[in-house]
Every structure is written in C-alpha cells, then in structure tokens.
Short mmCIF file of C-alpha atoms and ligand atoms in Angstrom, two decimals:
data_model
loop_
_atom_site.label_atom_id
_atom_site.label_comp_id
_atom_site.label_asym_id
_atom_site.label_seq_id
_atom_site.Cartn_x
_atom_site.Cartn_y
_atom_site.Cartn_z
CA UNK A 25 -0.07 0.15 0.28
CA UNK A 26 2.80 2.62 1.39
CA UNK A 27 4.67 1.37 -2.34
CA UNK A 28 1.81 2.72 -4.01
CA UNK A 29 1.06 5.70 -2.57
CA UNK A 30 4.69 6.84 -2.99
CA UNK A 31 4.66 5.61 -7.02
CA UNK A 32 1.97 7.70 -7.16
CA UNK A 33 2.43 10.25 -4.94
CA UNK A 34 6.64 10.11 -6.87
CA UNK A 35 5.40 9.76 -10.05
CA UNK A 36 7.38 12.25 -12.37
CA UNK A 37 4.03 13.20 -14.27
CA UNK A 38 0.79 12.12 -14.35
CA UNK A 39 -0.82 10.98 -16.67
CA UNK A 40 -2.65 12.95 -19.22
CA UNK A 41 -6.62 12.28 -20.19
CA UNK A 42 -7.17 11.01 -23.56
CA UNK A 43 -10.52 11.89 -24.84
CA UNK A 44 -11.71 10.61 -27.47
CA UNK A 45 -9.80 7.76 -26.49
CA UNK A 46 -6.95 6.42 -29.35
CA UNK A 47 -6.63 3.02 -30.30
CA UNK A 48 -3.74 2.25 -28.61
CA UNK A 49 -1.59 4.15 -26.85
CA UNK A 50 1.58 3.30 -24.78
CA UNK A 51 3.19 5.24 -21.75
CA UNK A 52 6.75 5.23 -21.38
CA UNK A 53 9.52 6.58 -18.94
CA UNK A 54 10.57 10.32 -19.34
CA UNK A 55 9.53 13.11 -20.30
CA UNK A 56 10.19 15.69 -23.12
CA UNK A 57 10.18 19.78 -22.53
CA UNK A 58 8.60 21.97 -25.78
CA UNK A 59 10.31 24.87 -25.47
CA UNK A 60 8.34 28.24 -26.26
CA UNK A 61 11.11 28.64 -29.24
CA UNK A 62 11.23 24.13 -30.38
CA UNK A 63 10.66 24.09 -34.10
CA UNK A 64 8.19 22.45 -36.03
CA UNK A 65 8.77 20.41 -39.09
CA UNK A 66 6.52 19.96 -41.27
CA UNK A 67 5.94 18.72 -44.50
CA UNK A 68 5.46 21.16 -47.70
CA UNK A 69 2.38 20.44 -47.88
CA UNK A 70 1.39 20.35 -44.46
CA UNK A 71 1.87 24.17 -43.94
CA UNK A 72 -1.30 25.18 -43.10
CA UNK A 73 -1.55 22.04 -40.38
CA UNK A 74 1.59 23.24 -39.10
CA UNK A 75 0.70 26.64 -38.46
CA UNK A 76 -2.58 25.98 -37.00
CA UNK A 77 0.14 23.64 -34.47
CA UNK A 78 2.30 26.26 -33.59
CA UNK A 79 -0.48 27.93 -31.97
CA UNK A 80 -2.50 25.35 -30.71
CA UNK A 81 0.76 24.48 -29.11
CA UNK A 82 1.88 27.90 -27.94
CA UNK A 83 4.63 27.75 -30.00
CA UNK A 84 5.28 31.11 -29.61
CA UNK A 85 8.96 32.12 -29.13
CA UNK A 86 11.55 32.34 -32.13
CA UNK A 87 12.61 29.23 -33.12
CA UNK A 88 16.66 28.51 -33.27
CA UNK A 89 17.66 29.52 -36.73
CA UNK A 90 19.98 26.18 -36.08
CA UNK A 91 16.99 24.15 -37.02
CA UNK A 92 18.93 20.82 -35.17
CA UNK A 93 16.75 21.70 -32.03
CA UNK A 94 14.35 19.85 -31.04
CA UNK A 95 10.61 20.58 -31.36
CA UNK A 96 7.75 18.90 -32.97
CA UNK A 97 7.91 17.71 -36.56
CA UNK A 98 4.74 16.73 -38.81
CA UNK A 99 5.53 14.12 -41.60
CA UNK A 100 3.19 12.76 -44.47
CA UNK A 101 3.84 8.62 -45.01
CA UNK A 102 2.18 7.08 -47.07
CA UNK A 103 3.28 3.94 -45.66
CA UNK A 104 0.66 4.89 -43.18
CA UNK A 105 -2.12 4.21 -45.76
CA UNK A 106 -3.49 1.83 -43.67
CA UNK A 107 -4.33 3.86 -40.97
CA UNK A 108 -6.49 6.12 -43.66
CA UNK A 109 -5.79 9.82 -44.27
CA UNK A 110 -7.22 10.43 -40.45
CA UNK A 111 -4.70 7.94 -38.87
CA UNK A 112 -1.77 8.62 -36.85
CA UNK A 113 1.29 8.01 -35.24
CA UNK A 114 2.46 10.38 -32.85
CA UNK A 115 5.14 9.37 -30.73
CA UNK A 116 7.36 11.61 -28.33
CA UNK A 117 10.13 10.29 -27.16
CA UNK A 118 13.49 12.37 -25.05
CA UNK A 119 14.57 14.12 -28.73
CA UNK A 120 11.54 15.13 -29.60
CA UNK A 121 7.63 14.78 -30.97
CA UNK A 122 7.34 13.25 -34.75
CA UNK A 123 3.67 13.34 -35.84
CA UNK A 124 3.25 10.55 -39.30
CA UNK A 125 -0.07 10.21 -41.55
CA UNK A 126 -0.33 9.56 -44.46
CA UNK A 127 -2.83 12.44 -44.55
CA UNK A 128 -2.99 15.86 -43.76
CA UNK A 129 -6.23 15.00 -41.37
CA UNK A 130 -3.93 12.79 -39.66
CA UNK A 131 -1.87 15.30 -39.34
CA UNK A 132 -4.07 17.55 -37.95
CA UNK A 133 -6.06 14.93 -35.20
CA UNK A 134 -2.08 14.11 -34.15
CA UNK A 135 -1.65 17.40 -33.03
CA UNK A 136 -5.21 17.76 -31.46
CA UNK A 137 -4.19 14.65 -29.64
CA UNK A 138 -0.41 15.86 -28.82
CA UNK A 139 -2.62 19.48 -27.53
CA UNK A 140 -4.11 16.68 -24.69
CA UNK A 141 -0.63 15.68 -23.54
CA UNK A 142 -0.06 19.86 -22.24
CA UNK A 143 -2.04 21.38 -19.24
CA UNK A 144 -4.97 22.96 -19.86
CA UNK A 145 -4.01 26.40 -19.44
CA UNK A 146 -2.58 25.42 -22.96
CA UNK A 147 -5.61 25.35 -24.03
CA UNK A 148 -6.68 29.19 -22.87
CA UNK A 149 -4.07 29.66 -25.44
CA UNK A 150 -0.93 30.05 -22.88
CA UNK A 151 2.03 29.78 -24.51
CA UNK A 152 4.60 27.06 -23.04
CA UNK A 153 6.80 27.94 -19.59
CA UNK A 154 10.12 29.35 -20.35
CA UNK A 155 11.38 25.93 -19.63
CA UNK A 156 8.79 24.15 -21.79
CA UNK A 157 5.70 21.77 -21.35
CA UNK A 158 6.50 18.74 -20.19
CA UNK A 159 5.54 16.26 -22.16
CA UNK A 160 5.31 12.57 -20.97
CA UNK A 161 7.08 9.76 -23.31
CA UNK A 162 4.73 8.06 -25.18
CA UNK A 163 3.57 6.59 -28.86
CA UNK A 164 -0.11 6.91 -29.77
CA UNK A 165 -1.48 4.85 -32.77
CA UNK A 166 -5.15 6.24 -33.82
CA UNK A 167 -7.65 5.86 -36.56
CA UNK A 168 -11.13 6.85 -36.27
CA UNK A 169 -14.47 4.19 -36.36
CA UNK A 170 -16.41 6.09 -38.30
CA UNK A 171 -15.83 7.95 -41.28
CA UNK A 172 -19.12 10.46 -40.54
CA UNK A 173 -18.42 12.01 -37.26
CA UNK A 174 -21.38 15.15 -37.23
CA UNK A 175 -22.56 17.86 -35.00
CA UNK A 176 -26.00 19.19 -36.24
CA UNK A 177 -27.14 22.98 -34.92
CA UNK A 178 -30.01 24.55 -35.59
CA UNK A 179 -29.32 28.01 -37.05
CA UNK A 180 -32.59 29.33 -38.05
CA UNK A 181 -34.84 28.69 -34.82
CA UNK A 182 -32.79 31.08 -33.24
CA UNK A 183 -30.00 32.78 -35.12
CA UNK A 184 -26.58 31.90 -34.14
CA UNK A 185 -23.10 34.58 -35.35
CA UNK A 186 -20.67 34.24 -37.36
CA UNK A 187 -18.18 34.30 -34.65
CA UNK A 188 -20.34 31.46 -32.45
CA UNK A 189 -19.50 28.95 -35.42
CA UNK A 190 -15.66 29.70 -35.81
CA UNK A 191 -16.05 28.55 -31.85
CA UNK A 192 -18.01 25.52 -32.78
CA UNK A 193 -15.85 24.87 -35.41
CA UNK A 194 -12.83 24.77 -32.65
CA UNK A 195 -14.42 23.06 -30.46
CA UNK A 196 -15.34 20.01 -32.67
CA UNK A 197 -12.25 20.07 -34.35
CA UNK A 198 -10.33 19.27 -31.59
CA UNK A 199 -12.31 16.51 -30.51
CA UNK A 200 -11.57 15.02 -33.80
CA UNK A 201 -15.27 15.55 -35.60
CA UNK A 202 -15.53 16.87 -38.86
CA UNK A 203 -19.02 17.15 -39.67
CA UNK A 204 -21.18 20.80 -38.98
CA UNK A 205 -24.45 19.81 -40.21
CA UNK A 206 -26.46 23.82 -40.23
CA UNK A 207 -29.98 23.83 -40.29
CA UNK A 208 -30.09 27.64 -42.10
CA UNK A 209 -34.28 27.44 -43.06
CA UNK A 210 -37.15 26.95 -41.29
CA UNK A 211 -40.67 28.05 -40.48
CA UNK A 212 -39.32 30.81 -37.95
CA UNK A 213 -36.76 32.33 -41.00
CA UNK A 214 -34.59 31.94 -43.71
CA UNK A 215 -30.82 32.38 -42.61
CA UNK A 216 -28.82 32.53 -46.17
CA UNK A 217 -28.57 34.89 -48.69
CA UNK A 218 -29.71 33.91 -51.98
CA UNK A 219 -28.58 36.54 -54.26
CA UNK A 220 -32.06 35.64 -57.35
CA UNK A 221 -34.60 35.48 -54.17
CA UNK A 222 -33.83 38.62 -52.17
CA UNK A 223 -36.74 38.00 -50.22
CA UNK A 224 -36.13 35.34 -48.58
CA UNK A 225 -33.72 37.10 -46.57
CA UNK A 226 -35.01 40.70 -46.77
CA UNK A 227 -38.85 38.59 -45.16
CA UNK A 228 -37.88 35.57 -44.37
CA UNK A 229 -34.93 36.34 -41.05
CA UNK A 230 -37.59 38.29 -39.41
CA UNK A 231 -39.96 37.22 -37.23
CA UNK A 232 -42.09 39.51 -35.12
CA UNK A 233 -42.05 37.64 -32.29
CA UNK A 234 -40.73 34.19 -30.71
CA UNK A 235 -43.10 31.52 -28.12
CA UNK A 236 -40.93 31.15 -25.13
CA UNK A 237 -42.90 27.94 -23.23
CA UNK A 238 -45.46 25.89 -24.77
CA UNK A 239 -48.02 25.06 -21.47
CA UNK A 240 -49.14 27.17 -21.55
CA UNK A 241 -48.83 29.72 -24.83
CA UNK A 242 -45.97 32.09 -23.58
CA UNK A 243 -44.49 34.90 -26.04
CA UNK A 244 -41.39 37.46 -25.65
CA UNK A 245 -42.79 40.08 -26.80
CA UNK A 246 -39.23 40.88 -29.12
CA UNK A 247 -38.78 40.28 -32.85
CA UNK A 248 -36.08 37.66 -33.17
CA UNK A 249 -33.62 38.41 -36.80
CA UNK A 250 -30.53 36.79 -38.15
CA UNK A 251 -28.91 35.70 -41.25
CA UNK A 252 -25.96 34.93 -43.49
CA UNK A 253 -23.91 37.02 -45.86
CA UNK A 254 -22.79 34.67 -48.59
CA UNK A 255 -18.91 36.11 -48.14
CA UNK A 256 -19.55 34.78 -44.30
CA UNK A 257 -20.63 31.31 -45.08
CA UNK A 258 -17.47 31.03 -47.94
CA UNK A 259 -15.55 32.82 -44.40
CA UNK A 260 -16.94 29.83 -42.42
CA UNK A 261 -16.48 27.08 -44.95
CA UNK A 262 -12.73 28.45 -45.51
CA UNK A 263 -12.34 28.78 -41.30
CA UNK A 264 -13.78 24.97 -40.98
CA UNK A 265 -11.91 23.14 -44.19
CA UNK A 266 -9.06 24.33 -42.57
CA UNK A 267 -9.63 22.77 -39.62
CA UNK A 268 -10.85 19.15 -41.44
CA UNK A 269 -14.41 19.63 -40.89
CA UNK A 270 -16.87 19.80 -43.37
CA UNK A 271 -19.63 22.29 -43.39
CA UNK A 272 -23.13 20.32 -44.57
CA UNK A 273 -26.41 22.98 -45.01
CA UNK A 274 -29.12 21.67 -44.84
CA UNK A 275 -32.34 24.21 -47.16
CA UNK A 276 -35.45 22.28 -45.66
CA UNK A 277 -38.29 21.16 -47.93
CA UNK A 278 -41.33 20.40 -48.48
CA UNK A 279 -42.28 20.86 -44.99
CA UNK A 280 -40.84 23.89 -42.48
CA UNK A 281 -41.11 26.34 -45.63
CA UNK A 282 -43.33 28.79 -43.59
CA UNK A 283 -40.15 31.25 -43.73
CA UNK A 284 -40.12 31.21 -47.82
CA UNK A 285 -43.49 31.13 -48.32
CA UNK A 286 -43.85 34.04 -46.19
CA UNK A 287 -41.52 36.19 -48.35
CA UNK A 288 -42.63 34.97 -51.84
CA UNK A 289 -46.29 33.70 -51.54
CA UNK A 290 -46.49 32.09 -54.87
CA UNK A 291 -44.26 28.32 -53.62
CA UNK A 292 -46.99 28.33 -50.43
CA UNK A 293 -50.71 26.13 -51.15
CA UNK A 294 -53.50 28.54 -50.22
CA UNK A 295 -51.85 32.00 -51.40
CA UNK A 296 -52.95 33.33 -48.55
CA UNK A 297 -50.46 35.66 -47.02
CA UNK A 298 -48.34 34.26 -44.29
CA UNK A 299 -45.92 35.42 -41.91
CA UNK A 300 -42.74 34.14 -40.91
CA UNK A 301 -43.90 31.73 -37.59
CA UNK A 302 -43.86 33.19 -34.36
CA UNK A 303 -44.63 29.61 -32.83
CA UNK A 304 -43.18 26.04 -33.30
CA UNK A 305 -44.18 22.59 -33.59
CA UNK A 306 -45.36 21.58 -36.94
CA UNK A 307 -46.73 23.54 -39.57
CA UNK A 308 -48.91 22.86 -41.81
CA UNK A 309 -47.97 25.53 -44.71
CA UNK A 310 -45.92 23.31 -46.76
CA UNK A 311 -44.42 24.15 -50.51
CA UNK A 312 -46.48 23.99 -53.54
CA UNK A 313 -45.44 21.02 -55.86
CA UNK A 314 -45.55 23.54 -59.00
CA UNK A 315 -42.52 23.01 -61.78
CA UNK A 316 -41.63 27.19 -61.27
CA UNK A 317 -41.41 25.71 -56.98
CA UNK A 318 -38.82 23.04 -57.88
CA UNK A 319 -36.78 25.88 -59.93
CA UNK A 320 -36.97 28.33 -57.40
CA UNK A 321 -35.31 25.46 -55.40
CA UNK A 322 -32.76 24.36 -57.49
CA UNK A 323 -31.44 28.29 -57.95
CA UNK A 324 -31.43 28.24 -54.41
CA UNK A 325 -29.58 24.47 -53.99
CA UNK A 326 -26.87 25.99 -57.41
CA UNK A 327 -26.40 28.87 -55.07
CA UNK A 328 -26.53 27.36 -52.38
CA UNK A 329 -23.27 25.02 -54.21
CA UNK A 330 -21.22 27.66 -54.77
CA UNK A 331 -20.98 28.25 -51.18
CA UNK A 332 -19.93 24.68 -49.54
CA UNK A 333 -17.77 22.47 -50.80
CA UNK A 334 -19.10 19.58 -49.26
CA UNK A 335 -20.22 16.66 -51.58
CA UNK A 336 -23.76 16.36 -50.20
CA UNK A 337 -26.58 18.52 -49.70
CA UNK A 338 -29.12 17.76 -46.81
CA UNK A 339 -32.70 19.22 -48.61
CA UNK A 340 -34.42 18.41 -44.42
CA UNK A 341 -38.25 16.67 -45.60
CA UNK A 342 -39.23 15.79 -43.10
CA UNK A 343 -41.80 16.50 -40.45
CA UNK A 344 -44.37 17.91 -44.12
CA UNK A 345 -47.88 17.25 -43.18
CA UNK A 346 -49.71 16.10 -46.43
CA UNK A 347 -53.08 18.52 -45.43
CA UNK A 348 -52.71 20.92 -47.90
CA UNK A 349 -51.60 18.50 -50.52
CA UNK A 350 -55.24 16.80 -50.11
CA UNK A 351 -57.58 20.34 -50.73
CA UNK A 352 -55.32 21.71 -53.22
CA UNK A 353 -57.07 21.34 -56.11
CA UNK A 354 -53.73 21.78 -58.85
CA UNK A 355 -51.52 18.94 -56.43
CA UNK A 356 -54.13 16.28 -56.70
CA UNK A 357 -53.98 16.99 -60.16
CA UNK A 358 -50.35 16.60 -60.66
CA UNK A 359 -50.39 13.38 -58.57
CA UNK A 360 -52.95 11.88 -60.50
CA UNK A 361 -50.90 13.58 -64.06
CA UNK A 362 -47.50 11.55 -62.27
CA UNK A 363 -49.62 8.19 -62.06
CA UNK A 364 -48.77 8.25 -58.27
CA UNK A 365 -50.60 6.95 -55.76
CA UNK A 366 -51.26 9.19 -52.62
CA UNK A 367 -49.92 12.31 -51.50
CA UNK A 368 -46.16 9.98 -49.94
CA UNK A 369 -45.42 9.85 -52.87
CA UNK A 370 -45.30 13.17 -54.09
CA UNK A 371 -43.36 14.65 -52.16
CA UNK A 372 -41.31 11.82 -53.00
CA UNK A 373 -41.48 12.57 -56.42
CA UNK A 374 -40.64 16.35 -55.66
CA UNK A 375 -37.13 14.96 -53.78
CA UNK A 376 -36.12 13.17 -57.03
CA UNK A 377 -36.47 16.28 -58.58
CA UNK A 378 -34.24 18.15 -56.57
CA UNK A 379 -31.78 15.11 -55.84
CA UNK A 380 -31.80 14.30 -60.02
CA UNK A 381 -30.48 18.43 -59.59
CA UNK A 382 -27.66 17.35 -57.37
CA UNK A 383 -26.62 14.88 -59.04
CA UNK A 384 -26.48 16.81 -62.82
CA UNK A 385 -24.52 19.35 -60.74
CA UNK A 386 -22.37 16.20 -58.71
CA UNK A 387 -23.57 16.25 -55.54
CA UNK A 388 -25.31 13.90 -53.68
CA UNK A 389 -28.90 14.34 -51.10
CA UNK A 390 -29.41 13.89 -47.50
CA UNK A 391 -32.95 14.16 -46.24
CA UNK A 392 -34.27 13.26 -42.81
CA UNK A 393 -35.69 9.55 -42.51
CA UNK A 394 -38.94 10.32 -43.88
CA UNK A 395 -37.94 10.41 -47.74
CA UNK A 396 -38.31 6.65 -47.38
CA UNK A 397 -41.85 7.14 -47.25
CA UNK A 398 -43.44 7.07 -50.81
CA UNK A 399 -39.75 5.84 -52.11
CA UNK A 400 -36.40 7.02 -51.53
CA UNK A 401 -34.95 9.09 -54.68
CA UNK A 402 -31.53 7.68 -56.58
CA UNK A 403 -28.61 7.76 -54.32
CA UNK A 404 -30.14 9.40 -51.33
CA UNK A 405 -28.54 9.34 -47.53
CA UNK A 406 -31.25 9.08 -45.02
CA UNK A 407 -30.44 10.76 -41.60
CA UNK A 408 -32.41 8.88 -39.32
CA UNK A 409 -33.62 10.50 -36.46
CA UNK A 410 -36.76 9.27 -35.37
CA UNK A 411 -35.12 5.77 -33.93
CA UNK A 412 -32.52 3.80 -36.27
CA UNK A 413 -35.66 2.43 -38.00
CA UNK A 414 -34.97 4.20 -41.10
CA UNK A 415 -31.48 3.98 -40.94
CA UNK A 416 -31.90 0.43 -40.87
CA UNK A 417 -34.16 0.44 -44.18
CA UNK A 418 -31.82 2.06 -46.17
CA UNK A 419 -28.69 0.28 -45.36
CA UNK A 420 -30.83 -2.94 -45.91
CA UNK A 421 -32.00 -0.74 -49.69
CA UNK A 422 -28.33 -0.30 -50.78
CA UNK A 423 -28.64 3.09 -49.31
CA UNK A 424 -25.88 5.11 -46.83
CA UNK A 425 -26.80 5.89 -44.01
CA UNK A 426 -25.90 8.89 -41.07
CA UNK A 427 -27.25 7.34 -37.55
CA UNK A 428 -29.00 10.51 -35.38
CA UNK A 429 -31.46 8.45 -33.15
CA UNK A 430 -33.05 11.76 -30.87
CA UNK A 431 -33.02 9.75 -27.56
CA UNK A 432 -29.55 9.59 -27.78
CA UNK A 433 -27.98 12.14 -29.82
CA UNK A 434 -30.51 15.24 -29.42
CA UNK A 435 -29.24 17.34 -26.63
CA UNK A 436 -31.43 20.36 -27.08
CA UNK A 437 -32.52 17.53 -23.99
CA UNK A 438 -32.51 18.32 -20.12
CA UNK A 439 -28.92 17.30 -18.80
CA UNK A 440 -30.15 16.74 -15.08
CA UNK A 441 -33.24 17.05 -13.69
CA UNK A 442 -31.90 20.09 -11.60
CA UNK A 443 -33.91 22.67 -12.71
CA UNK A 444 -31.62 25.51 -11.78
CA UNK A 445 -29.17 24.65 -14.25
CA UNK A 446 -31.88 23.82 -16.43
CA UNK A 447 -33.71 25.86 -19.49
CA UNK A 448 -37.47 27.10 -18.60
CA UNK A 449 -39.19 24.26 -20.87
CA UNK A 450 -37.15 20.93 -22.38
CA UNK A 451 -38.74 18.10 -23.20
CA UNK A 452 -37.32 14.89 -22.88
CA UNK A 453 -33.91 13.72 -20.65
CA UNK A 454 -30.66 12.45 -22.15
CA UNK A 455 -27.37 12.37 -19.91
CA UNK A 456 -24.03 12.28 -20.52
CA UNK A 457 -23.87 8.25 -19.19
CA UNK A 458 -26.63 7.54 -21.59
CA UNK A 459 -24.28 9.39 -24.44
CA UNK A 460 -21.36 7.58 -23.52
CA UNK A 461 -23.77 3.94 -23.74
CA UNK A 462 -25.16 5.31 -27.51
CA UNK A 463 -23.87 2.12 -30.09
CA UNK A 464 -24.62 3.74 -34.15
CA UNK A 465 -24.22 0.65 -35.17
CA UNK A 466 -27.23 -1.15 -35.67
CA UNK A 467 -27.91 -5.22 -34.56
CA UNK A 468 -28.16 -7.63 -36.71
CA UNK A 469 -26.58 -5.44 -40.26
CA UNK A 470 -24.61 -7.35 -42.37
CA UNK A 471 -20.86 -6.78 -43.55
CA UNK A 472 -22.45 -4.75 -46.77
CA UNK A 473 -24.86 -2.84 -44.60
CA UNK A 474 -22.62 -2.06 -42.22
CA UNK A 475 -20.07 -0.13 -44.84
CA UNK A 476 -23.40 2.04 -45.84
CA UNK A 477 -23.72 3.61 -41.92
CA UNK A 478 -21.58 6.28 -42.43
CA UNK A 479 -21.59 7.53 -38.42
CA UNK A 480 -23.88 9.30 -36.17
CA UNK A 481 -24.70 13.04 -35.15
CA UNK A 482 -26.11 15.26 -32.16
CA UNK A 483 -28.25 17.38 -33.01
CA UNK A 484 -28.84 20.69 -31.09
CA UNK A 485 -32.15 22.00 -32.11
CA UNK A 486 -32.89 25.98 -30.73
CA UNK A 487 -36.38 26.70 -30.33
CA UNK A 488 -35.72 27.31 -26.53
CA UNK A 489 -31.73 27.72 -26.98
CA UNK A 490 -31.91 31.97 -26.93
CA UNK A 491 -28.26 32.67 -27.71
CA UNK A 492 -24.01 30.62 -28.45
CA UNK A 493 -24.30 30.89 -23.92
CA UNK A 494 -27.13 28.96 -23.32
CA UNK A 495 -26.38 26.52 -26.88
CA UNK A 496 -22.87 25.67 -25.24
CA UNK A 497 -23.87 24.21 -22.18
CA UNK A 498 -26.42 22.64 -23.47
CA UNK A 499 -23.29 20.99 -26.03
CA UNK A 500 -20.89 20.91 -23.67
CA UNK A 501 -19.57 18.26 -22.12
CA UNK A 502 -21.59 16.06 -24.44
CA UNK A 503 -20.54 16.45 -27.39
CA UNK A 504 -17.39 15.25 -25.90
CA UNK A 505 -18.47 11.74 -24.51
CA UNK A 506 -20.56 11.46 -28.17
CA UNK A 507 -16.92 12.60 -30.30
CA UNK A 508 -15.34 9.69 -28.11
CA UNK A 509 -18.64 7.02 -29.28
CA UNK A 510 -18.26 7.57 -32.88
CA UNK A 511 -14.10 8.10 -32.88
CA UNK A 512 -12.60 5.54 -30.34
CA UNK A 513 -12.95 1.85 -30.75
CA UNK A 514 -16.35 -0.01 -29.49
CA UNK A 515 -16.26 -0.71 -25.42
CA UNK A 516 -18.43 -0.70 -23.00
CA UNK A 517 -18.35 3.16 -21.49
CA UNK A 518 -19.81 3.20 -18.09
CA UNK A 519 -20.05 6.30 -16.87
CA UNK A 520 -18.34 5.87 -13.27
CA UNK A 521 -15.53 4.72 -14.68
CA UNK A 522 -14.56 7.08 -17.50
CA UNK A 523 -15.78 10.28 -15.32
CA UNK A 524 -12.26 11.75 -14.21
CA UNK A 525 -10.89 11.18 -17.78
CA UNK A 526 -14.07 14.03 -18.41
CA UNK A 527 -13.73 15.85 -14.86
CA UNK A 528 -10.02 16.25 -16.46
CA UNK A 529 -10.81 16.38 -20.22
CA UNK A 530 -13.38 20.26 -19.35
CA UNK A 531 -10.72 21.13 -17.54
CA UNK A 532 -9.38 22.65 -21.61
CA UNK A 533 -13.36 22.83 -21.92
CA UNK A 534 -12.42 26.05 -19.01
CA UNK A 535 -9.19 27.22 -20.29
CA UNK A 536 -11.05 27.97 -23.72
CA UNK A 537 -14.06 29.50 -21.50
CA UNK A 538 -16.60 27.66 -22.95
CA UNK A 539 -19.58 27.17 -21.09
CA UNK A 540 -21.07 23.84 -19.35
CA UNK A 541 -23.53 22.13 -17.63
CA UNK A 542 -21.04 19.93 -15.08
CA UNK A 543 -19.91 16.84 -14.99
CA UNK A 544 -21.97 14.42 -12.13
CA UNK A 545 -25.70 14.51 -14.37
CA UNK A 546 -28.54 14.08 -12.09
CA UNK A 547 -29.67 11.08 -14.01
CA UNK A 548 -33.69 9.36 -13.64
CA UNK A 549 -34.45 6.13 -13.25
CA UNK A 550 -35.36 5.53 -16.56
CA UNK A 551 -31.95 6.66 -17.74
CA UNK A 552 -30.04 4.53 -15.14
CA UNK A 553 -32.04 1.66 -16.71
CA UNK A 554 -31.42 2.38 -20.12
CA UNK A 555 -27.36 3.44 -19.47
CA UNK A 556 -25.10 0.28 -21.02
CA UNK A 557 -28.57 -2.11 -22.64
CA UNK A 558 -26.93 -1.19 -25.86
CA UNK A 559 -22.70 -1.14 -25.22
C1 LIG B 623 -36.37 16.43 -36.95
O1 LIG B 623 -35.87 16.50 -35.56
N1 LIG B 623 -37.60 17.02 -37.39
C2 LIG B 623 -35.10 15.71 -37.92
#
C-alpha cells in the first residue's frame, strides 16, 4: 500500500486524460520539454496544419536558427496508408515529437492528441512557459471508427452569430469531429443570403415574436432576426476546412418552409399571405408541387452549392404534413398526371426532382428519414432521427445512412434534473452517461450493410436556446462523450469508469471559457435502466 502511494506521489508526470480515447497508447518513462521556441518542421503540403499547430501548442517564441534543436515534426508518410487519411502515429520521446500520417487530416488529429499532453491552460491560448511544456514520453496509434462524425446546429430557430460558429468549429475539431451540419432554414427564419431571391432574407429572416413556452403559450414580445451573407458563409466554410470540418448545408423542403412562403407566397398552396412563424411545432403550410417551385429551389441550391464544397446537400424532408396537398386541386391534379398513388409518393417525387438536380451538379442528397416514405430517391442518404429504423431500412435498400436517433443524440434535451441548471422548457432527458452508452451501429446488419452506416451525429435544435452561451451549455460536455462514441474503438463505456477522464478534460473547456454543464449528471431511474443496454 505504502509503495503504491509512494509511486503515485513521486510519479514525475500524471498521465493526461485523452479524449476521444485513441486506439492504442503506450506510455513510456521520461519526458520531453517542448520549449516556447522549439522548431516545428512539416512536409511542405502540411504548412497549414503546421501553422495551426504552432498556435495550438503555444510555440510563440522565436525558433532557433540552427534547425537542429529538438521540437515537433509533422511528416506525411504514405507507408501509413493502412491507417487511412485520418489515422496517425504520435511519438514523444526524450529527443522530440513526431506525428506521422498518410493524410493531412491525420497530422491535424495527431496534433489534437498532442495538445492533450499539455496542461489544460495551454487550451486557453497560454504560450509555453520558459522551461517548456513537460510532455510524457508515449507512443500512440490512432484512427477513427466512423468516417462521419457530425454535429447539427439549428441556426434557423435562433440565429447564432458567425463568431460562435467559428468557435464551435474549433471545439468540434479539437474533439476530432468532422461535420458541422447547419440547419439554415425553417418556418421561423431563413438565414442564408440568396442573391436571386432577396426577399428570402429581407422578409424571411425576421419574425416579429418568439414563443418561449408551450404550456401555457407564452411569447417574448420581441422580434428576432439574423442571416449570414454569402461572404460570411464562405469564411465559415474556409475556417472549417482548414480544421478538416465539412460544413453541410440544410435547406428544408417541402415542410418547415413557412419563412420562404412568407417571402414568396407563390411557393405555397393557399395563396393566403403568411408571416414568418413565431411559434414552434409542425406547421401545415408546406411548399406546393408546381414546376416553378422546383425551379425556385434548384436555383437556391445552385447558390448553396457555389458556397459549400461539401459532397452532400441536406434537403430536410421531415415533418411535412400532407393536408394542404390533399386539399389542393393543383396538387391532386399533379399527383394524377404523374400516376402517383398518394401524397407520400408526391413528396417522394418532389425529393427525386431535387435529387436529380443535385446529381447533375455532382452532389449527393441527404434527407431526414421521412424521405423513405413514398420511395427513396436515387443515391439518397438517410439521416435517421426518429430511431434507428430509418437508417436500417436505408442500408438494407442499398443506401447510406447517418444515425441521429433523437433519444440518444438530441442535445436540446435536458441533461440533468436540476431545475437551477436547466432551461425553462425542455422535453426529453439525455444524460452524459446515456451518450457514453450509445452504440451507433445497429445490430443484425450484414458486413456490406455495416459499411453503409457512415457514422452518427448529435443535434442541437434551438427553439428554447436563444444564444451562444445557452447553446454551449447544452453541447458540453455531452458532445465530448459523443465524439468518443464516433471516434474511438467500440467498447462498453460506463459513466462511473469514464468520469475521471471527463473531469480532467473539462478543465480544457474551462480554459477555453466554453460554457458547460457539470460532469455529474443527475440521472433519472429510466435513464439508469437504459444506460448500458446497448453497450
Ligand atoms: C427533426 O428532428 N425534425 C429532424
């Protein structure tokens, strides 16, 4: 006992918490002091990664002229191709640090792990102290479990400023997440400038009031506005790209489109003038199925594609009530003319038109799992939110799927039962423990079907999340646990066992002044029952 205590107390370095946990970590004896002026050498193509690494590692001092001083070396190495573009090897020994990867992504992720060998204050932008950062010697090999490691953010219900998106990209990248899905349009606001249709912003980005509670109905009495210019979105895309985060744009259709119809009433079914919605829920006003409306959205998507280099474009497709199509003579005539059986097939036809347009532009369509109803469009990828059934159906039909079942991934749910910590209104409950126990790969798939599950995503819907600080509190630290679920090898993660690592990890978030919930979730009985069930 005494010996063990002595060893712990006299251990020269406490092993840092690595999160997401790498595939293989071999701690070794000794350390390396990374001095403020240590050189950072990189293969030419890695100059961008090296620039970010220098800042992230706090290497602010002037580099020595000789070039022979010990430091950090980032090396592109095709011999590591078996780890994929995102995999890397990181080695710290007494003579310095070497990160190797077959891809720039892997070099970047190796640097993110290297940062975690530094003390938490390094995450607050503090430069290396005069004596250097004391790094423990270690050999790490790592690669992601899933290719798609996403986070969705609803900027339509509450607009989130550009600076917050840049800050969120930094947080995603440091957790080795690689997709930021921006929900840019909804009933309550249109947030992306479209040059051809200026009223989408001049009308569609403003609402005159905001619902704050649904039982009883309460409203803030305050207007809400906001949009991104195309130049701002290009800036966000470039910033994210440098950090290996793809920004996935979502333009909702045919439901959740009231802001667009308010701006251009000819897109609707009734001819009635509409306002941008002020209350939440599923709204009856959906797009009509006229050829002109399809053309309108093709034109919108052409501008979207010119801004976002993402291979995928998300077209929503969820929660589109069919009442207006059932009542519309024009919609019914179209259905008959096309030989379609019902309104689900009509929505499927709509989505196919858009999917064909995207394919002509070299892009692929993603939609929420409702796009399965009435038949899936060619090459469409399904984002499964109402459970995992949509994803299962998609991969069994030969399509790709991204898992985002709300019960396990929607971070607008309450994290705790503590009213002092929580939003005034919030529907479900999703603890940190439950996220750790989430398994994205559905059981019972063939090896071929397994390959079609690209990965998984969290989502943050912002009906009751009015500003960046509240958003961050909902996101962290649960997003950190989710990053581990999508990056790290599959294994059972019981909250009690993982907790110490998270406690150490959130000191980094605190240094970055990221708002967050406590690490200790107050779990409900039902939560405890479900935790571990899928692990
Ligand atoms: C969704 O949560 N309506 C996709």
